[in-house]
Tab-separated table of C-alpha atoms and ligand atoms in Angstrom:
chain	number	residue	atom	x	y	z
A	1131	MET	CA	125.431	93.729	110.157
A	1132	GLU	CA	124.288	97.278	110.743
A	1133	SER	CA	125.550	98.365	107.335
A	1134	GLU	CA	123.622	95.476	105.764
A	1135	VAL	CA	120.448	96.661	107.504
A	1136	ASN	CA	121.080	100.230	106.325
A	1137	ARG	CA	121.697	99.065	102.793
A	1138	ARG	CA	118.416	97.194	102.740
A	1139	VAL	CA	116.481	100.159	104.078
A	1140	LEU	CA	118.096	102.511	101.588
A	1141	CYS	CA	117.384	100.168	98.702
A	1142	GLN	CA	113.699	99.878	99.519
A	1143	ARG	CA	111.413	102.198	97.645
A	1144	ALA	CA	107.679	102.798	97.808
A	1145	TYR	CA	105.284	100.317	96.238
A	1146	ALA	CA	101.519	100.478	95.782
A	1147	MET	CA	98.807	98.462	94.065
A	1148	LYS	CA	95.707	100.459	93.191
A	1149	LYS	CA	92.287	99.066	92.358
A	1150	HIS	CA	90.696	101.308	89.742
A	1151	ARG	CA	87.161	101.075	88.440
A	1152	ALA	CA	87.472	102.924	85.160
A	1153	THR	CA	85.677	101.750	82.007
A	1154	ARG	CA	86.773	98.322	83.237
A	1155	LEU	CA	87.931	97.292	86.681
A	1156	HIS	CA	91.704	96.829	86.736
A	1157	TYR	CA	94.670	97.119	89.071
A	1158	ASP	CA	97.599	99.531	88.804
A	1159	LEU	CA	101.095	98.563	89.949
A	1160	ARG	CA	103.321	101.455	91.069
A	1161	LEU	CA	107.022	101.084	91.811
A	1162	GLU	CA	108.904	104.173	92.947
A	1163	TRP	CA	112.148	104.698	91.153
A	1164	ASN	CA	114.297	107.738	90.429
A	1165	GLY	CA	111.694	110.260	91.551
A	1166	VAL	CA	108.726	108.817	89.652
A	1167	LEU	CA	106.354	105.859	89.858
A	1168	LEU	CA	106.957	103.181	87.247
A	1169	SER	CA	103.441	102.084	86.294
A	1170	TRP	CA	101.725	99.061	84.840
A	1171	ALA	CA	97.984	98.433	84.404
A	1172	LEU	CA	96.872	94.872	85.208
A	1173	PRO	CA	93.520	93.996	83.558
A	1174	GLU	CA	93.118	90.919	85.786
A	1175	GLY	CA	95.118	92.090	88.787
A	1176	PRO	CA	98.094	90.237	90.238
A	1177	GLY	CA	98.169	86.445	90.356
A	1178	TYR	CA	99.518	85.282	93.699
A	1179	ARG	CA	100.212	81.708	92.661
A	1180	ALA	CA	103.747	80.901	91.538
A	1181	GLY	CA	104.162	80.943	87.783
A	1182	VAL	CA	100.748	82.373	86.901
A	1183	LEU	CA	101.295	85.057	84.251
A	1184	ARG	CA	99.198	88.210	84.399
A	1185	GLU	CA	99.176	90.803	81.658
A	1186	ALA	CA	100.783	94.097	82.744
A	1187	ILE	CA	100.479	96.983	80.313
A	1188	GLU	CA	103.206	99.590	80.635
A	1189	MET	CA	101.811	103.041	81.367
A	1190	GLU	CA	103.458	106.437	81.553
A	1191	ASP	CA	105.285	107.277	84.778
A	1192	HIS	CA	103.143	108.748	87.545
A	1193	ARG	CA	103.962	111.333	90.164
A	1194	VAL	CA	105.112	110.075	93.551
A	1195	ALA	CA	102.645	112.493	95.171
A	1196	ASN	CA	99.790	110.312	93.872
A	1197	LEU	CA	101.069	107.105	95.463
A	1198	LEU	CA	98.625	106.899	98.361
A	1199	PHE	CA	95.656	108.633	96.708
A	1200	GLU	CA	92.272	107.047	97.321
A	1201	GLY	CA	89.047	108.598	96.089
A	1202	VAL	CA	87.085	109.321	92.975
A	1203	HIS	CA	89.103	110.452	89.978
A	1204	GLU	CA	87.471	111.646	86.759
A	1205	THR	CA	88.313	108.246	85.264
A	1206	GLY	CA	86.555	106.404	88.110
A	1207	PRO	CA	87.034	105.468	91.763
A	1208	ILE	CA	90.519	104.457	92.910
A	1209	MET	CA	91.244	102.305	95.968
A	1210	LEU	CA	94.647	101.912	97.608
A	1211	TRP	CA	94.500	98.110	97.640
A	1212	ASP	CA	98.053	97.460	98.889
A	1213	ARG	CA	101.097	99.476	99.881
A	1214	GLY	CA	104.614	98.962	101.151
A	1215	THR	CA	108.100	98.967	99.720
A	1216	TRP	CA	109.986	97.080	97.037
A	1217	GLU	CA	113.554	96.364	96.065
A	1218	PRO	CA	115.122	94.763	93.024
A	1219	HIS	CA	116.847	91.413	93.386
A	1220	PRO	CA	120.642	91.856	93.600
A	1221	GLU	CA	121.328	91.065	89.944
A	1222	PHE	CA	118.564	93.480	88.819
A	1223	GLU	CA	119.664	96.645	90.598
A	1224	ASP	CA	120.459	98.479	87.344
A	1225	ILE	CA	116.824	99.412	86.766
A	1226	GLU	CA	117.475	101.375	83.549
A	1227	SER	CA	119.123	98.319	82.069
A	1228	CYS	CA	116.257	96.102	83.257
A	1229	LEU	CA	113.679	98.374	81.654
A	1230	ARG	CA	115.634	98.356	78.395
A	1231	LYS	CA	115.973	94.582	78.434
A	1232	GLY	CA	112.390	94.071	79.569
A	1233	ILE	CA	113.085	91.889	82.600
A	1234	LEU	CA	112.943	92.750	86.299
A	1235	ARG	CA	112.929	90.526	89.366
A	1236	PHE	CA	112.081	92.145	92.656
A	1237	THR	CA	110.746	91.678	96.167
A	1238	LEU	CA	107.522	93.255	97.411
A	1239	TYR	CA	107.178	94.126	101.083
A	1240	GLY	CA	103.473	94.947	100.884
A	1241	GLU	CA	100.798	94.339	103.467
A	1242	LYS	CA	99.050	91.937	101.062
A	1243	LEU	CA	101.607	91.095	98.389
A	1244	LYS	CA	104.968	89.809	99.573
A	1245	GLY	CA	107.956	87.900	98.318
A	1246	GLY	CA	109.531	87.543	94.896
A	1247	TRP	CA	107.965	88.733	91.643
A	1248	MET	CA	109.001	89.017	88.017
A	1249	LEU	CA	108.041	91.427	85.270
A	1250	ALA	CA	108.951	90.288	81.753
A	1251	ARG	CA	108.158	92.225	78.584
A	1252	THR	CA	106.554	90.142	75.854
A	1253	ASN	CA	105.715	92.781	73.265
A	1254	ARG	CA	107.488	96.096	72.999
A	1255	ASN	CA	105.878	97.026	69.696
A	1256	ALA	CA	102.272	97.241	70.842
A	1257	PRO	CA	100.855	100.773	71.241
A	1258	ARG	CA	101.806	100.308	74.889
A	1259	PRO	CA	104.497	97.732	75.712
A	1260	VAL	CA	103.008	94.548	77.157
A	1261	TRP	CA	104.652	92.741	80.075
A	1262	ARG	CA	103.706	89.739	82.175
A	1263	LEU	CA	103.738	89.889	85.983
A	1264	SER	CA	104.278	86.602	87.771
A	1265	LYS	CA	104.803	85.419	91.319
A	1266	LEU	CA	108.082	83.622	91.937
A	1267	ALA	CA	107.925	80.413	93.969
A	1268	ASP	CA	108.488	81.067	97.663
A	1269	SER	CA	106.747	80.675	101.004
A	1270	PHE	CA	104.470	83.638	100.214
A	1271	ALA	CA	103.012	82.228	97.014
A	1272	GLU	CA	99.426	81.048	97.346
A	1273	SER	CA	98.750	77.342	97.337
A	1274	THR	CA	96.666	76.135	94.425
A	1275	THR	CA	93.718	75.382	96.684
A	1276	ASP	CA	93.394	78.892	98.072
A	1277	LYS	CA	90.905	81.408	96.830
A	1278	SER	CA	92.412	84.388	95.075
A	1279	ILE	CA	93.807	87.066	97.386
A	1280	LEU	CA	91.879	89.542	95.226
A	1281	GLU	CA	88.628	87.928	96.451
A	1282	GLU	CA	89.743	87.244	99.996
A	1283	GLN	CA	91.100	90.746	100.656
A	1284	PRO	CA	89.110	93.019	98.336
A	1285	ASN	CA	89.089	96.189	100.449
A	1286	SER	CA	91.353	99.201	100.914
A	1287	ILE	CA	94.580	98.749	102.859
A	1288	ARG	CA	94.386	102.423	103.784
A	1289	SER	CA	90.804	102.675	105.056
A	1290	GLY	CA	89.316	99.184	104.950
A	1291	ARG	CA	86.593	100.539	102.675
A	1292	THR	CA	84.949	98.861	99.726
A	1293	MET	CA	84.881	100.627	96.351
A	1294	GLU	CA	81.215	101.472	96.970
A	1295	GLU	CA	82.069	103.093	100.311
A	1296	ILE	CA	84.851	105.128	98.700
A	1297	VAL	CA	82.348	106.447	96.150
A	1298	ARG	CA	79.694	107.108	98.816
A	1299	ASP	CA	82.123	109.013	101.074
A	1300	TRP	CA	83.462	111.065	98.184
A	1301	THR	CA	80.032	112.443	97.293
A	1302	ARG	CA	79.274	113.628	100.819
A	1303	PRO	CA	79.270	117.431	101.228
A	1304	LYS	CA	82.389	117.500	103.421
A	1305	ASN	CA	84.420	116.351	100.462
A	1306	LYS	CA	83.226	119.025	98.067
A	1307	CYS	CA	86.431	121.024	98.410
A	1308	ALA	CA	88.566	117.968	97.876
A	1309	ARG	CA	86.548	117.138	94.776
A	1310	GLN	CA	87.073	120.541	93.291
A	1311	ILE	CA	90.828	120.491	93.647
A	1312	LYS	CA	92.247	118.594	90.702
A	1313	LEU	CA	95.492	117.486	92.218
A	1314	PHE	CA	95.551	114.034	90.787
A	1315	ASP	CA	96.341	112.707	87.368
A	1316	GLU	CA	95.760	109.067	88.135
A	1317	ASN	CA	94.820	106.765	85.351
B	540	MN	MN1	94.259	102.739	86.270
């Protein structure tokens, strides 16, 4: 039993969902793997009802150091909307193969998003490959009568702040130094 627990811990890697108000508001899914963050931009955010497909545009890998960043980037304010760990479902543990084939099933252990999810590529020939993110049916999936989790839990999981508060705090004098250090390449 202990080895099973250890295996599960070892297999879990960092996960984050960012909320990013760039030219348009969108969400950014980050899955740590092999020393980088696999990244998808979600124009409508995640759908938490089973079977609802949400567009997920494949982005370049991001640096793990940026995982928990929250603040104002040159592209716009970024909120850490959810965080936790993830692991692929047993038959999807060969991540390289999954990325080649364009299909990945995995579990999120976030504070907001939990349970089974699927990423499936629908167009690899677009300027950026297009995938669909969907919630798999399980006890975590929202019922059809619920409001969207995006509306019910809109604030930061790191600080509880709204996007407006993140912007306000960033422009206060005490953050001048932080603003001047360009450590982050979030997009
Ligand atoms: Mn973004």
